[in-house]
CSV table of C-alpha atoms in Angstrom, one decimal:
chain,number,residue,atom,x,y,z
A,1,UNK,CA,-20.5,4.7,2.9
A,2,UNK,CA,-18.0,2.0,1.8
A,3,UNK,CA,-16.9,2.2,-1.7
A,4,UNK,CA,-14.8,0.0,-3.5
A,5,UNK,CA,-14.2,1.3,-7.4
A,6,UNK,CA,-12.5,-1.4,-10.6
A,7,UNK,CA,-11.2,0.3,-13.2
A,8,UNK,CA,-8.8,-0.9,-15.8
A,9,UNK,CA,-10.6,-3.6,-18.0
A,10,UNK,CA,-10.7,-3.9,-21.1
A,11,UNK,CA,-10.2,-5.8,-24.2
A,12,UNK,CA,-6.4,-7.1,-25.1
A,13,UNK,CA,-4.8,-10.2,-27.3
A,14,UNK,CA,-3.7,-13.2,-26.1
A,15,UNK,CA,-0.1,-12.6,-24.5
A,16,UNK,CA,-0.7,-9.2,-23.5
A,17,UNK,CA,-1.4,-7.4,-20.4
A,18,UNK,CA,-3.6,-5.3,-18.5
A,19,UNK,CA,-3.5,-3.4,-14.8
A,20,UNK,CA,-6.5,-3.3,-12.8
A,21,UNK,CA,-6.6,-1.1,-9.9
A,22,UNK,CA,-9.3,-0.8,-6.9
A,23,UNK,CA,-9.8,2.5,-5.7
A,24,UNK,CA,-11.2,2.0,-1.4
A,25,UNK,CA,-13.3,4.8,0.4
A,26,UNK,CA,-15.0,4.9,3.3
A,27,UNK,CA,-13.6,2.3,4.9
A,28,UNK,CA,-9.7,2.4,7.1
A,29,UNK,CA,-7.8,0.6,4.2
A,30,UNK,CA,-5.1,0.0,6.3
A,31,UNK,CA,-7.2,-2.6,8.7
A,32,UNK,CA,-8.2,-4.5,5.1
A,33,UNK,CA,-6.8,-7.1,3.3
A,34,UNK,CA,-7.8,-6.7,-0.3
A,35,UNK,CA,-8.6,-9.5,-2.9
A,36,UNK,CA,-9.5,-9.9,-6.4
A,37,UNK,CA,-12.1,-12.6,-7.3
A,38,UNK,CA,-13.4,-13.0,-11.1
A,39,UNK,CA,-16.0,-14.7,-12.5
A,40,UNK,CA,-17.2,-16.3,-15.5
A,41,UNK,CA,-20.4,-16.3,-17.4
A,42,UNK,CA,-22.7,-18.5,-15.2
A,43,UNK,CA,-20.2,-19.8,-12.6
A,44,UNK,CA,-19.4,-18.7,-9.2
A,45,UNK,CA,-17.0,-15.9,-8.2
A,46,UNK,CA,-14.1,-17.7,-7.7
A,47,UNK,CA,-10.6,-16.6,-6.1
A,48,UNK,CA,-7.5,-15.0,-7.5
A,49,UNK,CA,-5.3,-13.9,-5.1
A,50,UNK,CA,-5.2,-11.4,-1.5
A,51,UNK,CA,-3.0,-8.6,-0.5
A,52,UNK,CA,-2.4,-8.5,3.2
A,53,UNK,CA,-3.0,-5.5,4.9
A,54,UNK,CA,0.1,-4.1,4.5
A,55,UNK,CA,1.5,-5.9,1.6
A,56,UNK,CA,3.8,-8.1,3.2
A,57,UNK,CA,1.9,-11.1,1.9
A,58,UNK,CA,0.4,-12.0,-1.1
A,59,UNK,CA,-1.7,-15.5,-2.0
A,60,UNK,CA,-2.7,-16.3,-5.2
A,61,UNK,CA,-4.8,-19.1,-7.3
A,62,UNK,CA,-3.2,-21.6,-8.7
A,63,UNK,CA,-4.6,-20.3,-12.1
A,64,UNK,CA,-2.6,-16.7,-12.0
A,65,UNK,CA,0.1,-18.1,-9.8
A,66,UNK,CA,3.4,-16.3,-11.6
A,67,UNK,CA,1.3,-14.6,-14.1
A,68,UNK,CA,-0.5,-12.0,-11.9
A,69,UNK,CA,1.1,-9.9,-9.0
A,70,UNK,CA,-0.8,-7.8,-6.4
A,71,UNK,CA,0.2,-4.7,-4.6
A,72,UNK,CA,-1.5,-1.8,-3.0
A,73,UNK,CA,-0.7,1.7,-2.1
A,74,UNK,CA,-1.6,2.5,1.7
A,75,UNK,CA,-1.3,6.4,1.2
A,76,UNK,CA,-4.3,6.5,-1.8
A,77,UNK,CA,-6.1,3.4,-0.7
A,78,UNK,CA,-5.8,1.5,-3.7
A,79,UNK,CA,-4.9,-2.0,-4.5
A,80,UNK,CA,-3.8,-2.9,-8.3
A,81,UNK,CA,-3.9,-6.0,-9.8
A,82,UNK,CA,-1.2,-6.7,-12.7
A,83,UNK,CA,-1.7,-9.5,-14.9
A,84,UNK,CA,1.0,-10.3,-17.7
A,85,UNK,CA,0.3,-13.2,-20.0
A,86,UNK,CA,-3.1,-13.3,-21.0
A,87,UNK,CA,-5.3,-16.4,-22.1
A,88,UNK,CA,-8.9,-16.4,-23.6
A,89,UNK,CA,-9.2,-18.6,-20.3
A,90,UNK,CA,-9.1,-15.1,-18.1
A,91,UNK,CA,-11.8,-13.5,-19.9
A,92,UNK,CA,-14.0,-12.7,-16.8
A,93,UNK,CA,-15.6,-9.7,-14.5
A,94,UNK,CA,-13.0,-9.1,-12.2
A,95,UNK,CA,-14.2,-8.0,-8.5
A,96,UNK,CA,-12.3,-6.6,-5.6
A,97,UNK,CA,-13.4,-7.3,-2.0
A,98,UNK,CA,-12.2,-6.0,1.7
A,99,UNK,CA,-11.6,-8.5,4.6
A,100,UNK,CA,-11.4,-7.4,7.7
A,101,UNK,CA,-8.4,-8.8,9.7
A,102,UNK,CA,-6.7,-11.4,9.0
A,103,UNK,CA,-8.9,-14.7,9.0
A,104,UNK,CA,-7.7,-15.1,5.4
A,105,UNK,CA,-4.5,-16.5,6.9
A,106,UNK,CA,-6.9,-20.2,6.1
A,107,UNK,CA,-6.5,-20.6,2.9
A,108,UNK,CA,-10.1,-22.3,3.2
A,109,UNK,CA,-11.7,-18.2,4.3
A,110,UNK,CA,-9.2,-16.8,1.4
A,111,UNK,CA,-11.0,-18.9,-0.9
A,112,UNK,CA,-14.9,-18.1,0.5
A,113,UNK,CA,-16.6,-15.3,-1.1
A,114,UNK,CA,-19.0,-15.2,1.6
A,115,UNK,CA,-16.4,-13.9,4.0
A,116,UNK,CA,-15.5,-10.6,2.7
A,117,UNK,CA,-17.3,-7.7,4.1
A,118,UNK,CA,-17.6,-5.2,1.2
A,119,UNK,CA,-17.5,-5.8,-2.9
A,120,UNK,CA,-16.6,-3.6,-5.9
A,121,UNK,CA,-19.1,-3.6,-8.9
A,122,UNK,CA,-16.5,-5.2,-11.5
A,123,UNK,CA,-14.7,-4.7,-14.7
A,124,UNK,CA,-14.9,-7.0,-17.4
A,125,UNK,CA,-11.6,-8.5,-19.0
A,126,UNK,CA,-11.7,-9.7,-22.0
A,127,UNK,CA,-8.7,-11.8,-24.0
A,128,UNK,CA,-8.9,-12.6,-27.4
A,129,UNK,CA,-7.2,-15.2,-29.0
């Protein structure tokens, strides 16, 4: 059974930062790339940035470009998602998902939720001003 397990969330000030982390099982990580989606209350998920399979590449939204970085760590199958510089604007639940090979090389698949063959549960960020 394919897990995929946020943790890190929380609550921190404007400015600050947190690290959220995505902990795979069941699943080979190392045929996965690995993204982070969030979403607010009553919108769609929407994208914030992908991990390649093995790291080598990274993509990110517009929104968290050069505030968030991704990595991941092929030996514990987990994928971490730093973001520095906070704004009550990224108050979300954050999600993790799994893709399968590398279709997310379209930047128009990267950004469909639909795609992504397994989900996390979430952890809520919250920012406060």
């Amino acid at each position: 059974q394919v897990q995929l397990v946020e943790a890190g969330g929380g609550w921190v000030q404007a400015g600050g930062g947190l690290r959220l982390s995505c902990a795979a099982s069941g699943l080979n990580f190392n045929r996965y790339a690995m993204a982070w989606f969030r979403q607010f209350p009553g919108k769609e998920r929407e994208f914030v940035g992908l991990i390649s399979q093995r790291g080598g590449s990274t993509f990110y939204a517009n929104s968290v470009k050069g505030r968030f970085t991704l990595s991941r760590d092929n030996t514990v199958n987990i994928v971490y998602l730093q973001m520095n510089s906070l704004t009550p604007e990224d108050t979300a639940v954050y999600y993790c998902a799994a893709d399968e090979g590398t279709d997310y090389l379209s930047l128009r698949n990267r950004y469909n939720k639909d795609r992504y063959d397994y989900w996390g549960r979430g952890t809520q960020v919250t920012v406060s001003s």
